[in-house]
PDB file of C-alpha atoms in Angstrom:
ATOM      1  CA  MET A   1      -2.620  -1.660 -30.379  1.00 96.00           C
ATOM      2  CA  LYS A   2      -1.121  -4.806 -28.917  1.00 98.00           C
ATOM      3  CA  ALA A   3      -0.157  -5.606 -25.310  1.00 98.00           C
ATOM      4  CA  LEU A   4       1.986  -8.396 -23.901  1.00 98.00           C
ATOM      5  CA  PHE A   5       1.394  -9.611 -20.347  1.00 98.00           C
ATOM      6  CA  PHE A   6       4.222 -11.569 -18.732  1.00 98.00           C
ATOM      7  CA  LEU A   7       2.707 -14.172 -16.379  1.00 98.00           C
ATOM      8  CA  TYR A   8       4.583 -16.362 -13.911  1.00 97.00           C
ATOM      9  CA  ASP A   9       3.917 -18.672 -10.979  1.00 97.00           C
ATOM     10  CA  GLY A  10       2.535 -16.674  -8.078  1.00 96.00           C
ATOM     11  CA  TYR A  11       1.724 -13.461  -9.976  1.00 96.00           C
ATOM     12  CA  MET A  12      -0.947 -11.288  -8.399  1.00 96.00           C
ATOM     13  CA  GLU A  13      -3.815 -11.558 -10.871  1.00 96.00           C
ATOM     14  CA  TRP A  14      -5.907  -8.848  -9.246  1.00 94.00           C
ATOM     15  CA  GLU A  15      -3.177  -6.262  -9.862  1.00 96.00           C
ATOM     16  CA  ILE A  16      -3.711  -6.543 -13.611  1.00 97.00           C
ATOM     17  CA  SER A  17      -7.427  -7.405 -13.775  1.00 95.00           C
ATOM     18  CA  PRO A  18      -8.662  -3.786 -14.075  1.00 95.00           C
ATOM     19  CA  LEU A  19      -6.103  -3.105 -16.812  1.00 97.00           C
ATOM     20  CA  SER A  20      -6.960  -6.242 -18.775  1.00 96.00           C
ATOM     21  CA  TYR A  21     -10.642  -5.294 -18.502  1.00 94.00           C
ATOM     22  CA  ILE A  22      -9.921  -1.810 -19.887  1.00 96.00           C
ATOM     23  CA  PHE A  23      -7.880  -3.344 -22.701  1.00 97.00           C
ATOM     24  CA  ASN A  24     -10.795  -5.647 -23.532  1.00 94.00           C
ATOM     25  CA  LEU A  25     -13.252  -2.735 -23.642  1.00 92.00           C
ATOM     26  CA  THR A  26     -10.980  -0.677 -25.876  1.00 94.00           C
ATOM     27  CA  ASP A  27     -10.101  -3.506 -28.282  1.00 91.00           C
ATOM     28  CA  VAL A  28      -6.427  -3.653 -27.344  1.00 97.00           C
ATOM     29  CA  GLU A  29      -5.158  -7.012 -28.504  1.00 98.00           C
ATOM     30  CA  VAL A  30      -3.633  -8.930 -25.606  1.00 98.00           C
ATOM     31  CA  GLU A  31      -1.198 -11.820 -25.652  1.00 98.00           C
ATOM     32  CA  THR A  32       0.304 -13.565 -22.660  1.00 98.00           C
ATOM     33  CA  THR A  33       3.775 -14.970 -22.273  1.00 98.00           C
ATOM     34  CA  GLY A  34       5.681 -16.890 -19.668  1.00 98.00           C
ATOM     35  CA  LEU A  35       8.727 -18.992 -19.015  1.00 97.00           C
ATOM     36  CA  LYS A  36       6.600 -22.129 -19.375  1.00 97.00           C
ATOM     37  CA  ASN A  37       3.312 -22.985 -21.072  1.00 97.00           C
ATOM     38  CA  GLU A  38       1.203 -22.972 -17.908  1.00 97.00           C
ATOM     39  CA  VAL A  39       1.496 -20.903 -14.747  1.00 97.00           C
ATOM     40  CA  THR A  40      -0.454 -20.725 -11.504  1.00 95.00           C
ATOM     41  CA  HIS A  41      -1.366 -17.284 -10.191  1.00 94.00           C
ATOM     42  CA  SER A  42      -1.756 -16.278  -6.553  1.00 93.00           C
ATOM     43  CA  GLY A  43      -5.432 -17.282  -6.560  1.00 91.00           C
ATOM     44  CA  ASN A  44      -4.277 -20.799  -7.437  1.00 93.00           C
ATOM     45  CA  PHE A  45      -5.834 -20.877 -10.919  1.00 94.00           C
ATOM     46  CA  ARG A  46      -3.762 -22.374 -13.700  1.00 96.00           C
ATOM     47  CA  VAL A  47      -3.376 -20.203 -16.777  1.00 96.00           C
ATOM     48  CA  LYS A  48      -2.057 -21.246 -20.188  1.00 98.00           C
ATOM     49  CA  VAL A  49       0.055 -18.561 -21.824  1.00 98.00           C
ATOM     50  CA  ASP A  50      -0.171 -17.771 -25.533  1.00 98.00           C
ATOM     51  CA  LYS A  51       3.564 -17.901 -26.216  1.00 97.00           C
ATOM     52  CA  LEU A  52       6.774 -18.765 -24.464  1.00 98.00           C
ATOM     53  CA  ILE A  53       8.952 -15.756 -23.785  1.00 97.00           C
ATOM     54  CA  GLU A  54      11.551 -16.832 -26.369  1.00 96.00           C
ATOM     55  CA  GLU A  55       8.867 -16.463 -29.065  1.00 97.00           C
ATOM     56  CA  CYS A  56       8.172 -12.797 -28.251  1.00 98.00           C
ATOM     57  CA  GLU A  57       9.773  -9.788 -29.893  1.00 97.00           C
ATOM     58  CA  ALA A  58       9.353  -6.291 -28.518  1.00 98.00           C
ATOM     59  CA  SER A  59       8.769  -4.876 -31.998  1.00 97.00           C
ATOM     60  CA  THR A  60       5.457  -6.802 -32.177  1.00 97.00           C
ATOM     61  CA  TYR A  61       3.917  -5.028 -29.168  1.00 98.00           C
ATOM     62  CA  ASP A  62       3.171  -1.532 -27.867  1.00 98.00           C
ATOM     63  CA  ILE A  63       3.406  -2.324 -24.155  1.00 98.00           C
ATOM     64  CA  LEU A  64       4.749  -4.955 -21.773  1.00 98.00           C
ATOM     65  CA  VAL A  65       2.733  -5.430 -18.556  1.00 98.00           C
ATOM     66  CA  ILE A  66       4.259  -7.276 -15.598  1.00 98.00           C
ATOM     67  CA  PRO A  67       2.119  -8.031 -12.538  1.00 98.00           C
ATOM     68  CA  GLY A  68       3.520  -8.137  -9.043  1.00 96.00           C
ATOM     69  CA  GLY A  69       4.488 -11.149  -7.032  1.00 94.00           C
ATOM     70  CA  ASP A  70       7.821 -12.425  -5.784  1.00 93.00           C
ATOM     71  CA  PRO A  71      10.447 -11.134  -8.219  1.00 92.00           C
ATOM     72  CA  GLU A  72      13.390 -12.975  -6.703  1.00 93.00           C
ATOM     73  CA  PRO A  73      12.993 -16.263  -8.655  1.00 94.00           C
ATOM     74  CA  LEU A  74      12.854 -14.252 -11.906  1.00 96.00           C
ATOM     75  CA  LEU A  75      15.957 -12.109 -11.428  1.00 95.00           C
ATOM     76  CA  GLU A  76      18.239 -14.595 -13.179  1.00 95.00           C
ATOM     77  CA  GLU A  77      15.861 -15.323 -16.066  1.00 96.00           C
ATOM     78  CA  GLU A  78      17.952 -13.949 -18.898  1.00 97.00           C
ATOM     79  CA  SER A  79      15.208 -14.234 -21.546  1.00 97.00           C
ATOM     80  CA  LEU A  80      12.887 -12.071 -19.434  1.00 98.00           C
ATOM     81  CA  ILE A  81      15.531  -9.451 -18.684  1.00 97.00           C
ATOM     82  CA  LYS A  82      16.474  -9.292 -22.384  1.00 97.00           C
ATOM     83  CA  LEU A  83      12.823  -8.823 -23.380  1.00 98.00           C
ATOM     84  CA  ILE A  84      12.439  -5.983 -20.871  1.00 98.00           C
ATOM     85  CA  GLN A  85      15.635  -4.375 -22.208  1.00 98.00           C
ATOM     86  CA  ALA A  86      14.392  -4.749 -25.796  1.00 98.00           C
ATOM     87  CA  PHE A  87      11.116  -2.972 -24.952  1.00 98.00           C
ATOM     88  CA  ASP A  88      13.106  -0.182 -23.337  1.00 98.00           C
ATOM     89  CA  SER A  89      15.627   0.192 -26.166  1.00 97.00           C
ATOM     90  CA  GLU A  90      12.724   0.509 -28.624  1.00 98.00           C
ATOM     91  CA  GLY A  91      11.059   3.124 -26.398  1.00 97.00           C
ATOM     92  CA  LYS A  92       8.022   0.911 -25.897  1.00 98.00           C
ATOM     93  CA  TRP A  93       5.875   1.211 -22.799  1.00 98.00           C
ATOM     94  CA  ILE A  94       6.743  -1.032 -19.855  1.00 98.00           C
ATOM     95  CA  ALA A  95       4.223  -1.271 -17.012  1.00 98.00           C
ATOM     96  CA  PRO A  96       5.315  -3.249 -13.925  1.00 98.00           C
ATOM     97  CA  ILE A  97       3.370  -3.118 -10.668  1.00 98.00           C
ATOM     98  CA  CYS A  98       4.190  -4.027  -7.046  1.00 97.00           C
ATOM     99  CA  GLY A  99       7.417  -6.080  -6.975  1.00 96.00           C
ATOM    100  CA  ALA A 100       7.846  -6.248 -10.753  1.00 97.00           C
ATOM    101  CA  PRO A 101       9.917  -3.025 -11.036  1.00 97.00           C
ATOM    102  CA  THR A 102      12.704  -5.104  -9.443  1.00 96.00           C
ATOM    103  CA  LEU A 103      13.034  -6.853 -12.811  1.00 97.00           C
ATOM    104  CA  LEU A 104      13.560  -3.502 -14.527  1.00 97.00           C
ATOM    105  CA  GLY A 105      16.219  -2.646 -11.986  1.00 96.00           C
ATOM    106  CA  LYS A 106      17.959  -5.963 -12.624  1.00 96.00           C
ATOM    107  CA  GLY A 107      18.084  -5.133 -16.336  1.00 96.00           C
ATOM    108  CA  SER A 108      19.361  -1.565 -15.697  1.00 96.00           C
ATOM    109  CA  VAL A 109      16.149  -0.174 -17.179  1.00 97.00           C
ATOM    110  CA  LEU A 110      15.336   1.937 -14.093  1.00 95.00           C
ATOM    111  CA  ARG A 111      18.576   3.895 -14.573  1.00 90.00           C
ATOM    112  CA  ASP A 112      18.063   7.377 -13.165  1.00 93.00           C
ATOM    113  CA  ARG A 113      14.290   7.171 -13.556  1.00 97.00           C
ATOM    114  CA  ASN A 114      11.644   7.707 -10.924  1.00 97.00           C
ATOM    115  CA  TYR A 115       9.627   4.623 -10.004  1.00 97.00           C
ATOM    116  CA  SER A 116       7.036   3.290  -7.570  1.00 97.00           C
ATOM    117  CA  THR A 117       7.128  -0.166  -6.009  1.00 96.00           C
ATOM    118  CA  SER A 118       5.776  -2.111  -3.044  1.00 95.00           C
ATOM    119  CA  ILE A 119       9.075  -3.937  -2.556  1.00 92.00           C
ATOM    120  CA  ASP A 120      11.394  -3.150   0.338  1.00 94.00           C
ATOM    121  CA  ILE A 121      14.128  -1.802  -1.933  1.00 94.00           C
ATOM    122  CA  SER A 122      16.794  -2.373   0.723  1.00 93.00           C
ATOM    123  CA  GLU A 123      16.387  -6.113   0.047  1.00 93.00           C
ATOM    124  CA  PHE A 124      17.434  -5.555  -3.592  1.00 94.00           C
ATOM    125  CA  PRO A 125      20.247  -2.976  -3.413  1.00 93.00           C
ATOM    126  CA  THR A 126      21.626  -3.810  -6.866  1.00 92.00           C
ATOM    127  CA  CYS A 127      18.223  -3.263  -8.492  1.00 93.00           C
ATOM    128  CA  PHE A 128      17.115   0.052  -7.009  1.00 94.00           C
ATOM    129  CA  ASP A 129      18.544   3.501  -6.506  1.00 94.00           C
ATOM    130  CA  PRO A 130      16.728   4.883  -3.441  1.00 94.00           C
ATOM    131  CA  ASP A 131      17.179   8.446  -4.741  1.00 95.00           C
ATOM    132  CA  TYR A 132      14.654   7.754  -7.493  1.00 96.00           C
ATOM    133  CA  LYS A 133      11.963   5.970  -5.473  1.00 96.00           C
ATOM    134  CA  SER A 134       8.790   7.987  -5.728  1.00 96.00           C
ATOM    135  CA  GLU A 135       6.403   8.455  -2.836  1.00 94.00           C
ATOM    136  CA  ALA A 136       3.517   8.376  -5.338  1.00 97.00           C
ATOM    137  CA  ASP A 137       1.395   5.268  -5.687  1.00 96.00           C
ATOM    138  CA  THR A 138       1.823   5.387  -9.461  1.00 97.00           C
ATOM    139  CA  THR A 139       4.697   6.953 -11.375  1.00 98.00           C
ATOM    140  CA  VAL A 140       5.056   7.682 -15.076  1.00 98.00           C
ATOM    141  CA  CYS A 141       8.640   8.369 -16.129  1.00 98.00           C
ATOM    142  CA  GLU A 142       9.549   8.337 -19.807  1.00 97.00           C
ATOM    143  CA  ASN A 143       8.302   4.972 -21.146  1.00 98.00           C
ATOM    144  CA  LEU A 144       7.823   3.397 -17.693  1.00 98.00           C
ATOM    145  CA  ILE A 145       4.581   3.210 -15.713  1.00 98.00           C
ATOM    146  CA  THR A 146       5.238   1.762 -12.255  1.00 98.00           C
ATOM    147  CA  ALA A 147       2.945   1.369  -9.272  1.00 98.00           C
ATOM    148  CA  GLU A 148       2.584   0.014  -5.786  1.00 96.00           C
ATOM    149  CA  GLY A 149       0.496  -3.136  -5.612  1.00 94.00           C
ATOM    150  CA  ASN A 150      -2.360  -1.498  -3.724  1.00 94.00           C
ATOM    151  CA  ALA A 151      -2.733   1.093  -6.503  1.00 95.00           C
ATOM    152  CA  TYR A 152      -3.943  -1.349  -9.141  1.00 95.00           C
ATOM    153  CA  VAL A 153      -6.907   0.824 -10.187  1.00 94.00           C
ATOM    154  CA  GLU A 154      -4.705   3.898 -10.438  1.00 95.00           C
ATOM    155  CA  PHE A 155      -2.147   1.808 -12.344  1.00 97.00           C
ATOM    156  CA  ALA A 156      -4.761   0.673 -14.868  1.00 96.00           C
ATOM    157  CA  VAL A 157      -5.968   4.242 -15.346  1.00 96.00           C
ATOM    158  CA  ALA A 158      -2.420   5.581 -15.741  1.00 97.00           C
ATOM    159  CA  VAL A 159      -1.629   2.958 -18.386  1.00 98.00           C
ATOM    160  CA  ALA A 160      -4.869   3.600 -20.250  1.00 97.00           C
ATOM    161  CA  LYS A 161      -4.253   7.344 -20.108  1.00 96.00           C
ATOM    162  CA  GLN A 162      -0.706   7.052 -21.467  1.00 97.00           C
ATOM    163  CA  LEU A 163      -1.937   4.815 -24.286  1.00 97.00           C
ATOM    164  CA  GLY A 164      -4.709   7.261 -25.165  1.00 96.00           C
ATOM    165  CA  LEU A 165      -7.498   4.773 -24.498  1.00 95.00           C
ATOM    166  CA  PHE A 166      -9.934   7.198 -22.875  1.00 92.00           C
ATOM    167  CA  GLU A 167     -12.303   9.161 -25.080  1.00 90.00           C
ATOM    168  CA  ASP A 168     -11.997  12.188 -22.798  1.00 92.00           C
ATOM    169  CA  ARG A 169     -11.546  13.201 -19.147  1.00 91.00           C
ATOM    170  CA  GLU A 170     -15.124  12.199 -18.347  1.00 91.00           C
ATOM    171  CA  ASP A 171     -14.477   8.670 -19.670  1.00 89.00           C
ATOM    172  CA  GLU A 172     -11.385   8.463 -17.448  1.00 88.00           C
ATOM    173  CA  LEU A 173     -13.297   9.581 -14.350  1.00 87.00           C
ATOM    174  CA  GLU A 174     -16.151   7.166 -15.065  1.00 87.00           C
ATOM    175  CA  THR A 175     -13.632   4.333 -15.259  1.00 86.00           C
ATOM    176  CA  VAL A 176     -12.107   5.262 -11.913  1.00 83.00           C
ATOM    177  CA  LEU A 177     -15.545   5.454 -10.288  1.00 84.00           C
ATOM    178  CA  PHE A 178     -16.567   2.136 -11.842  1.00 85.00           C
ATOM    179  CA  PHE A 179     -13.623   0.300 -10.305  1.00 83.00           C
ATOM    180  CA  LYS A 180     -13.749   2.123  -6.975  1.00 76.00           C
ATOM    181  CA  ASN A 181     -17.472   1.385  -6.636  1.00 69.00           C
ATOM    182  CA  GLN A 182     -16.908  -2.267  -7.531  1.00 59.00           C
ATOM    183  CA  LEU A 183     -14.484  -2.538  -4.649  1.00 52.00           C
ATOM    184  CA  ARG A 184     -16.984  -1.082  -2.178  1.00 50.00           C
ATOM    185  CA  GLY A 185     -20.023  -2.940  -3.486  1.00 46.00           C
TER     186      GLY A 185
END
């Protein structure tokens, strides 16, 4: 299995850290992509991406993960929107968290599908249909796994569950407890 993480300046690294850890433990191959070779996340660390977005093809991956952050500067990035649309047209998993579902809305990928987001959707009326906004922290709808930013553990678990990465229900529960206990400890 192969995952692609789209990284950009200001992305919230902690929203995808539990998921990347689960991927590492379950031998999911991970590649990163971005609009430029190096990005700086919200913790102010610079990260080099593996490939520029133009080099990525949806057919190569099983899932596209997009962390939260400010989506507004990305809404006109045609290469990103086209990649999201390609993942959707191939029925591949797309997992945006926090503000990242805005990018799916921009690409008409949210069409009549339930979603979760931390964004004030009234600020992006062309991206979101309020009738489909879920009150759940994490929502799985067809090939989309969306979540509010504060539900990053639940997001990671939902993604892992949909990808069949847990050995059984006990493995899933142990993972949840591991991350919840880390946050308290």
